[in-house]
Amino acid sequence: MSGEGGDFSMFGLFQQEVQTHGAAIEQAFASYRDEPAKRESLEAISNAAGSIKGAALIVGVAAAGDLAAALESRFAAASRHNQSAGPGVIEAAVAILEIIQSIAAAPESDALAWHENNREALQKALADFNAAQDASADSDPQTPADAKAAPPAKSASFEIADLSMLDLFKQEAETHSRALGEGLLELEKDPKSPTLIEPLMRAAHSVKGAARIVGLSPVVELAHAMEDGFVAAQKGEFLITAGHIDLFLMVNDLFIELAEVPEDGYEKWLNDKAGEFQSLAKTVRDGQSVAPEPDATPAGQPPVAAPAEVKAEVNAPSRPAAQKPAEDAPKKTAEQAEKVRDVRVSAKILGRLMGLAGESVVESKRLGAFSENILSLRKDIFRLSNLLESAKISLDSGETREHIGISLAEAARQTRLINEAFSEHFIDFESYSTKADDLANRLYNRVLSSRMRPFGEGAQGFPRMVRDLARELGKKVRFEILGENTAVDRDVLKKLEAPLNHIVRNALDHGLESPDERGAAGKDPTGGLTMEARHQAGMLSIAIRDDGRGIDVENIRDKVVERKMLDPEMAAELRHHELLEFLMLPGFSTAKSITKVSGRGVGLDVVQNMIQEVRGTITIDSAKGAGTTFLLKLPLSLSVISALFVDIGGETFALPLHKLDRIFTCAESDIQNIENREYVSFEGENIGLISAAQVLDLDAPPTDNRRICVVVISDGNNTYGLTVDSFVEERDISVRPLDPRLDHVQDVGAAAILEDGRVILILDVDDMVRSVDNILSGGRLNRIRAAKEAAAAKRKRILVVDDSITVREVQRQLLESRGFSVSIAIDGIDGLNALRCDEFDLVISDVDMPRMNGIEMVRRIREDDALKEMPVMIVSYKDRPEDRARGIEAGANHYLVKSSFHDETLMETVVELIGKE
């Protein structure tokens, strides 16, 4: 923090803390002098010093924080181990307290910069305090022998002072270790730049301060050594070389590893790593004595590892986690995902979510008023119903016209009031519905945005990996990451680590040449490697480009023939991009030798599989001598996709839009037959057609649509046109994975639940392409027009006549689910017109309908010579014997009540009259 980053609005509170807790410390000092055996005074000093330390670190007064931390640590240890503080320690502690109080009394800006402006005074105060402690420990017979030893041994037992602050420390360590990693790689390019050293010094200081808060003394010592190194380099006391960068990166690896340690494993981890911390701290301090010297690395050669005196000490610690082989990374990530489910959300986003949640609570309370209005409307409708029933009874009983007129007039008035109330309530409800939809969309989009993370967060380890691997391979590389702020779903970002890791390593090993090769080819000895992320057409596009030797496609062609994957004649016909596809096959490699980096023929197939797991695609483009580009296209989010809803065989399915090449419609007359295969020409390309119902093995007839709806899918090499019944709509849906117990369901990738509760299956387009290949190779392709004609000829047609839209819809769905073709009419006149204009196998009619009832329609059918043989079924709510008799006498073949919808009676009767579909 050191003069920057302080919260000036909190400085007054810091001054109050120093005043209050400083007085408590002075009182404890006096109490301890009077009663040295009273250990409560030591504990009081430690607690008060810890409070001052916390306040100083929050505000950014680094010097006060360091001094208070020293007091807290010493008196906490004395209290814990029942040690004597000693008069010398008390006097030195008094001097430290006076410095803290003078810092708090200074102007805000001076207090924040005190650490930098009075570094020597700060170091002297701490040194005097440490010397007093050592003298006290030597003279105190009660002090345990191990407490007198200077640095803790590897077997020492570390105790964390404040477990409640561990989460904050982990965030601090993660943030500052990232800054250190990125800054060190930049510093290596310009080691004399003070502007690059300054933020590194501050980051190391922040790690030190955060470690002090939780009592991680080994981390404090190591971070302090690193900070001193940056300070010395900034003053020009020594030149930071590649060896020093290696050393600082090893220290930073420990910080990174520390941030990932589970809370309950901190003390064990510190005990296990104690020797490594001490060794690295000593090496860092010894390395600072290296005299400044110019970089004598010859042009075109990899930089030297480190000065001898630095390198000798660095070999002792074990390899840090960040340098483990890349193949371990996915496993580690998976294990962490199982253990840690917490995610970080910025305060800004959380605040907006809280605001939207508050809005939703307010809006939901409006539903209570709607409920009351609807209940009131229901009562009015009930009164209207009673009035009409009363008028009917009066009419049946032969009462006077005047009496009936009064009842009808009251019913009319009640109807008018209901209409007015309904209109008013409908407008209110429409307004509420609009606001609720807008609120739901805003809340949904805000929650979705909380899942998004910048691409740079997932790519932060690549600069370090490129640097280390390039040095190992003896190559010089200029690595750039573009589009670091591109938003990516956190799940996609996590799954990208391993594929990108492999592609980058391949580019370094195979793609980029050595400096000598590049120089001989007239290229810059330093190779270029770029990773770029951006949003394109609703997708995340990631390109990894190098300007290396490129891929020799002729070499691939020779390998294909050599391995007998294709005969020479067919291999000779393959195009450039088709040959590059072979690199994605398991075990396929063009490397002449196997190295520990690559060459075994494994990796790119795994990369492709992982990309496909997240519903993405990968393509390769390369030019010999000019470089190679890997282009990855992935969905922005795994939880939400844009999908096209289509009807196939009477059911609705979803197709991910990013997997579709195009959609279009064509007339049946546009379909052409070539060698017993059906094609349609679209935009100058012949597209082979296959029924989606056949691919999904749905034994359902196509619709009566006059135009053919086509969805074009492909796998990069083959393109097919799936014919579907109809296009329904395009919409965003939330993806729900299938139950793991189902294992793999052919042609189905996931599911979605719609607002009305329906479950929609999301089809796996890649799987469908393979299914089409299997159908074609097995010679089982059905012709579209032939199947359509055969199905149309086979289907029985039924006319449903009913004035109730609900009844019509129920009957239509019931009959169509059994394979019948259904048309509808709204009354008897409409039904007779339909019968005279088209052909049907059966009529199902209601009785009570406007204009012409069902009984009259049946009589008209029987009187018509062209229709008199038509089977007719009456389905009515009236179930009295006399009602049945009227229907049969009119000429109906069967009379059923509408309760038959709930059992098989209706379908059994239909089959009895006209047979199965």
Coordinates of N, CA and C in Angstrom, one line a residue, residues 231-362:
V231 N 13.3 -3.1 -4.0 CA 13.8 -1.8 -3.5 C 15.2 -1.6 -3.9
A232 N 16.1 -2.6 -3.7 CA 17.5 -2.5 -4.0 C 17.7 -2.3 -5.6
A233 N 16.9 -3.0 -6.3 CA 16.9 -2.9 -7.8 C 16.5 -1.5 -8.2
Q234 N 15.5 -1.0 -7.6 CA 15.0 0.3 -7.9 C 16.0 1.4 -7.6
K235 N 16.9 1.2 -6.6 CA 17.9 2.1 -6.3 C 19.2 1.9 -7.1
G236 N 19.2 0.9 -8.0 CA 20.3 0.6 -8.8 C 21.4 -0.1 -8.1
E237 N 21.2 -0.8 -7.0 CA 22.2 -1.5 -6.2 C 22.6 -2.8 -6.9
F238 N 21.7 -3.4 -7.7 CA 22.0 -4.6 -8.5 C 21.0 -4.6 -9.7
L239 N 21.5 -5.3 -10.7 CA 20.7 -5.4 -12.0 C 19.9 -6.8 -11.9
I240 N 18.6 -6.7 -12.1 CA 17.8 -7.9 -12.2 C 18.0 -8.6 -13.5
T241 N 18.5 -9.9 -13.4 CA 18.8 -10.7 -14.5 C 17.7 -11.8 -14.7
A242 N 17.9 -12.6 -15.8 CA 16.9 -13.6 -16.0 C 16.9 -14.6 -14.8
G243 N 18.1 -14.8 -14.2 CA 18.2 -15.7 -13.0 C 17.4 -15.2 -11.9
H244 N 17.4 -13.8 -11.6 CA 16.6 -13.3 -10.6 C 15.1 -13.4 -10.9
I245 N 14.8 -13.2 -12.2 CA 13.4 -13.4 -12.5 C 12.9 -14.8 -12.2
D246 N 13.8 -15.8 -12.6 CA 13.4 -17.2 -12.2 C 13.2 -17.4 -10.7
L247 N 14.1 -16.7 -10.0 CA 14.0 -16.9 -8.5 C 12.7 -16.2 -8.0
F248 N 12.4 -15.0 -8.5 CA 11.2 -14.3 -8.0 C 9.9 -15.1 -8.4
L249 N 10.0 -15.7 -9.6 CA 8.8 -16.4 -10.1 C 8.6 -17.7 -9.2
M250 N 9.7 -18.3 -8.8 CA 9.6 -19.4 -7.8 C 8.9 -19.0 -6.5
V251 N 9.3 -17.8 -6.0 CA 8.7 -17.3 -4.8 C 7.2 -17.1 -5.1
N252 N 6.9 -16.5 -6.2 CA 5.5 -16.2 -6.6 C 4.7 -17.5 -6.7
D253 N 5.3 -18.6 -7.2 CA 4.6 -19.9 -7.3 C 4.2 -20.3 -5.9
L254 N 5.0 -20.1 -4.9 CA 4.6 -20.5 -3.6 C 3.4 -19.7 -3.1
F255 N 3.4 -18.4 -3.5 CA 2.2 -17.6 -3.1 C 1.0 -18.1 -3.8
I256 N 1.1 -18.4 -5.1 CA 0.0 -19.0 -5.8 C -0.5 -20.2 -5.2
E257 N 0.4 -21.1 -4.9 CA 0.1 -22.4 -4.2 C -0.6 -22.2 -2.9
L258 N -0.1 -21.2 -2.2 CA -0.6 -20.9 -0.8 C -2.1 -20.4 -0.9
A259 N -2.4 -19.6 -2.0 CA -3.8 -19.2 -2.1 C -4.8 -20.3 -2.4
E260 N -4.3 -21.4 -2.9 CA -5.1 -22.6 -3.2 C -5.3 -23.6 -2.1
V261 N -4.5 -23.4 -1.0 CA -4.5 -24.4 0.1 C -5.8 -24.3 0.8
P262 N -6.5 -25.4 1.1 CA -7.8 -25.4 1.9 C -7.5 -24.8 3.3
E263 N -8.5 -24.2 3.8 CA -8.4 -23.5 5.1 C -7.9 -24.4 6.2
D264 N -8.4 -25.7 6.2 CA -8.0 -26.6 7.3 C -6.6 -27.2 7.0
G265 N -6.0 -26.8 5.9 CA -4.6 -27.4 5.6 C -3.5 -26.4 5.7
Y266 N -3.8 -25.2 6.1 CA -2.8 -24.1 6.1 C -1.6 -24.5 7.0
E267 N -1.9 -24.9 8.2 CA -0.8 -25.1 9.2 C 0.1 -26.3 8.7
K268 N -0.5 -27.3 8.3 CA 0.2 -28.5 7.8 C 1.1 -28.1 6.6
W269 N 0.5 -27.3 5.7 CA 1.2 -26.9 4.5 C 2.4 -26.1 4.9
L270 N 2.2 -25.1 5.8 CA 3.3 -24.3 6.2 C 4.4 -25.1 6.9
N271 N 4.1 -26.1 7.7 CA 5.1 -27.0 8.3 C 5.9 -27.7 7.3
D272 N 5.1 -28.3 6.2 CA 5.8 -29.0 5.2 C 6.7 -28.2 4.3
K273 N 6.3 -26.9 4.2 CA 7.1 -26.0 3.3 C 8.1 -25.1 4.0
A274 N 8.2 -25.3 5.4 CA 9.1 -24.4 6.1 C 10.5 -24.3 5.6
G275 N 11.1 -25.4 5.3 CA 12.4 -25.5 4.8 C 12.6 -24.7 3.5
E276 N 11.5 -24.9 2.6 CA 11.6 -24.3 1.3 C 11.4 -22.8 1.4
F277 N 10.6 -22.3 2.4 CA 10.5 -20.9 2.6 C 11.8 -20.3 3.1
Q278 N 12.5 -20.9 4.0 CA 13.7 -20.4 4.5 C 14.8 -20.4 3.5
S279 N 14.9 -21.5 2.7 CA 15.9 -21.6 1.6 C 15.7 -20.5 0.6
L280 N 14.4 -20.3 0.2 CA 14.1 -19.3 -0.8 C 14.4 -17.9 -0.3
A281 N 14.0 -17.6 1.0 CA 14.3 -16.3 1.5 C 15.8 -16.0 1.6
K282 N 16.5 -17.0 2.0 CA 18.0 -16.8 2.0 C 18.6 -16.6 0.6
T283 N 18.1 -17.4 -0.3 CA 18.5 -17.2 -1.7 C 18.2 -15.9 -2.3
V284 N 17.0 -15.4 -2.0 CA 16.6 -14.1 -2.5 C 17.5 -13.0 -1.9
R285 N 17.8 -13.1 -0.6 CA 18.6 -12.0 0.0 C 20.1 -12.1 -0.5
D286 N 20.6 -13.4 -0.6 CA 22.0 -13.5 -1.2 C 22.1 -13.0 -2.6
G287 N 21.0 -13.3 -3.4 CA 21.0 -12.9 -4.8 C 21.1 -11.4 -5.0
Q288 N 20.7 -10.6 -4.0 CA 20.7 -9.2 -4.1 C 22.1 -8.6 -4.0
S289 N 23.1 -9.4 -3.6 CA 24.4 -8.9 -3.5 C 25.2 -9.0 -4.9
V290 N 24.5 -9.6 -5.9 CA 25.1 -9.7 -7.2 C 25.3 -8.3 -7.8
A291 N 26.5 -8.0 -8.2 CA 26.8 -6.6 -8.7 C 26.2 -6.4 -10.1
P292 N 25.8 -5.2 -10.4 CA 25.2 -4.9 -11.7 C 26.2 -5.2 -12.8
E293 N 25.6 -5.9 -13.8 CA 26.4 -6.2 -15.0 C 25.5 -6.2 -16.2
P294 N 26.1 -5.8 -17.4 CA 25.3 -5.8 -18.6 C 24.9 -7.2 -19.0
D295 N 23.8 -7.3 -19.7 CA 23.4 -8.6 -20.2 C 24.2 -9.0 -21.4
A296 N 25.1 -10.0 -21.2 CA 26.0 -10.4 -22.2 C 25.5 -11.6 -23.0
T297 N 24.2 -11.8 -23.0 CA 23.7 -12.9 -23.8 C 23.9 -12.7 -25.2
P298 N 24.5 -13.6 -26.0 CA 24.7 -13.4 -27.4 C 23.4 -13.3 -28.1
A299 N 23.3 -12.6 -29.2 CA 22.1 -12.5 -30.0 C 21.7 -13.8 -30.5
G300 N 20.5 -14.1 -30.4 CA 20.0 -15.4 -31.0 C 20.1 -16.6 -30.0
Q301 N 20.7 -16.3 -28.8 CA 20.8 -17.4 -27.9 C 19.8 -17.2 -26.7
P302 N 19.3 -18.3 -26.1 CA 18.4 -18.1 -24.9 C 19.2 -17.5 -23.8
P303 N 18.5 -16.7 -23.0 CA 19.2 -16.0 -21.9 C 19.7 -17.0 -20.9
V304 N 20.7 -16.6 -20.1 CA 21.3 -17.5 -19.1 C 20.3 -17.7 -18.0
A305 N 20.5 -18.8 -17.3 CA 19.5 -19.2 -16.3 C 19.6 -18.3 -15.1
A306 N 20.8 -18.1 -14.6 CA 21.0 -17.2 -13.4 C 22.4 -17.2 -13.0
P307 N 22.9 -16.1 -12.3 CA 24.2 -16.2 -11.8 C 24.5 -17.4 -10.9
A308 N 25.7 -17.8 -10.8 CA 26.0 -19.1 -10.1 C 25.6 -19.1 -8.7
E309 N 25.9 -17.9 -8.0 CA 25.5 -17.9 -6.6 C 24.0 -17.9 -6.3
V310 N 23.2 -17.5 -7.3 CA 21.8 -17.6 -7.2 C 21.3 -19.0 -7.5
K311 N 21.8 -19.6 -8.6 CA 21.3 -20.8 -9.1 C 21.6 -22.0 -8.1
A312 N 22.8 -21.9 -7.4 CA 23.1 -23.0 -6.5 C 22.1 -23.1 -5.4
E313 N 21.5 -22.0 -4.9 CA 20.6 -22.1 -3.8 C 19.2 -22.5 -4.3
V314 N 18.9 -22.1 -5.5 CA 17.5 -22.3 -6.0 C 17.2 -23.8 -6.2
N315 N 18.2 -24.6 -6.4 CA 18.0 -26.0 -6.6 C 17.4 -26.8 -5.5
A316 N 17.5 -26.2 -4.3 CA 17.0 -26.9 -3.1 C 15.5 -27.1 -3.0
P317 N 14.7 -26.1 -3.2 CA 13.3 -26.3 -3.1 C 12.7 -27.2 -4.2
S318 N 11.6 -27.8 -3.8 CA 11.0 -28.7 -4.8 C 10.3 -27.8 -5.8
R319 N 9.9 -28.4 -7.0 CA 9.3 -27.7 -8.1 C 8.0 -27.2 -7.7
P320 N 7.7 -25.9 -7.8 CA 6.4 -25.4 -7.4 C 5.2 -25.9 -8.3
A321 N 4.0 -25.7 -7.8 CA 2.9 -26.3 -8.5 C 2.7 -25.7 -9.8
A322 N 3.0 -24.5 -10.0 CA 2.8 -23.9 -11.3 C 3.6 -24.5 -12.5
Q323 N 4.7 -25.2 -12.1 CA 5.6 -25.8 -13.1 C 5.3 -27.3 -13.3
K324 N 4.3 -27.8 -12.8 CA 3.9 -29.2 -13.0 C 3.6 -29.5 -14.4
P325 N 3.7 -30.7 -14.9 CA 3.3 -30.9 -16.3 C 1.9 -30.5 -16.6
A326 N 1.7 -30.1 -17.9 CA 0.4 -29.6 -18.3 C -0.7 -30.6 -18.1
E327 N -0.3 -31.9 -18.3 CA -1.3 -33.0 -18.3 C -2.0 -33.1 -16.9
D328 N -1.3 -32.6 -15.9 CA -1.9 -32.7 -14.5 C -2.9 -31.6 -14.3
A329 N -2.9 -30.6 -15.1 CA -3.8 -29.4 -14.9 C -5.3 -29.7 -14.9
P330 N -5.8 -30.5 -15.9 CA -7.2 -30.8 -15.9 C -7.6 -31.6 -14.6
K331 N -6.8 -32.5 -14.2 CA -7.1 -33.3 -13.0 C -7.2 -32.4 -11.8
K332 N -6.2 -31.5 -11.6 CA -6.2 -30.6 -10.5 C -7.4 -29.7 -10.5
T333 N -7.8 -29.2 -11.7 CA -8.9 -28.3 -11.8 C -10.2 -29.0 -11.4
A334 N -10.3 -30.3 -11.9 CA -11.5 -31.0 -11.5 C -11.6 -31.3 -10.0
E335 N -10.5 -31.6 -9.4 CA -10.5 -31.8 -8.0 C -10.9 -30.5 -7.2
Q336 N -10.4 -29.4 -7.7 CA -10.7 -28.2 -7.0 C -12.2 -27.8 -7.2
A337 N -12.7 -28.2 -8.4 CA -14.1 -27.9 -8.7 C -15.0 -28.7 -7.7
E338 N -14.6 -29.9 -7.4 CA -15.4 -30.7 -6.5 C -15.4 -30.1 -5.1
K339 N -14.2 -29.5 -4.7 CA -14.1 -29.1 -3.3 C -14.6 -27.7 -3.1
V340 N -14.4 -26.8 -4.1 CA -14.8 -25.4 -3.9 C -15.9 -25.0 -4.9
R341 N -17.0 -24.6 -4.4 CA -18.1 -24.3 -5.3 C -18.4 -22.8 -5.2
D342 N -17.7 -22.1 -4.3 CA -17.9 -20.6 -4.2 C -17.3 -19.9 -5.4
V343 N -18.0 -18.9 -5.8 CA -17.5 -18.0 -6.9 C -17.6 -16.6 -6.5
R344 N -16.7 -15.8 -7.0 CA -16.7 -14.4 -6.7 C -17.6 -13.5 -7.6
V345 N -18.3 -12.7 -7.0 CA -19.2 -11.8 -7.7 C -18.9 -10.4 -7.3
S346 N -18.7 -9.4 -8.2 CA -18.3 -8.1 -7.8 C -19.4 -7.4 -7.0
A347 N -19.0 -6.5 -6.2 CA -20.0 -5.8 -5.3 C -21.0 -5.0 -6.2
K348 N -20.5 -4.5 -7.4 CA -21.4 -3.8 -8.3 C -22.5 -4.6 -8.8
I349 N -22.2 -5.8 -9.3 CA -23.2 -6.8 -9.8 C -24.1 -7.2 -8.7
L350 N -23.5 -7.5 -7.5 CA -24.3 -7.9 -6.4 C -25.3 -6.9 -6.0
G351 N -24.9 -5.6 -6.0 CA -25.8 -4.5 -5.7 C -26.9 -4.4 -6.7
R352 N -26.6 -4.6 -8.0 CA -27.7 -4.6 -9.0 C -28.7 -5.7 -8.8
L353 N -28.1 -6.9 -8.5 CA -29.0 -8.0 -8.2 C -29.9 -7.8 -7.0
M354 N -29.4 -7.2 -6.0 CA -30.2 -6.9 -4.8 C -31.3 -5.8 -5.2
G355 N -31.0 -4.9 -6.1 CA -32.0 -3.9 -6.5 C -33.1 -4.6 -7.3
L356 N -32.7 -5.5 -8.2 CA -33.7 -6.2 -9.0 C -34.5 -7.1 -8.1
A357 N -33.9 -7.7 -7.1 CA -34.7 -8.6 -6.2 C -35.7 -7.8 -5.4
G358 N -35.3 -6.5 -5.0 CA -36.2 -5.7 -4.3 C -37.4 -5.3 -5.2
E359 N -37.1 -5.0 -6.5 CA -38.2 -4.7 -7.5 C -39.1 -5.8 -7.6
S360 N -38.6 -7.0 -7.7 CA -39.5 -8.2 -7.8 C -40.4 -8.4 -6.6
V361 N -39.9 -8.1 -5.4 CA -40.7 -8.2 -4.2 C -41.9 -7.2 -4.3
V362 N -41.5 -6.0 -4.7 CA -42.6 -4.9 -4.8 C -43.6 -5.3 -5.8

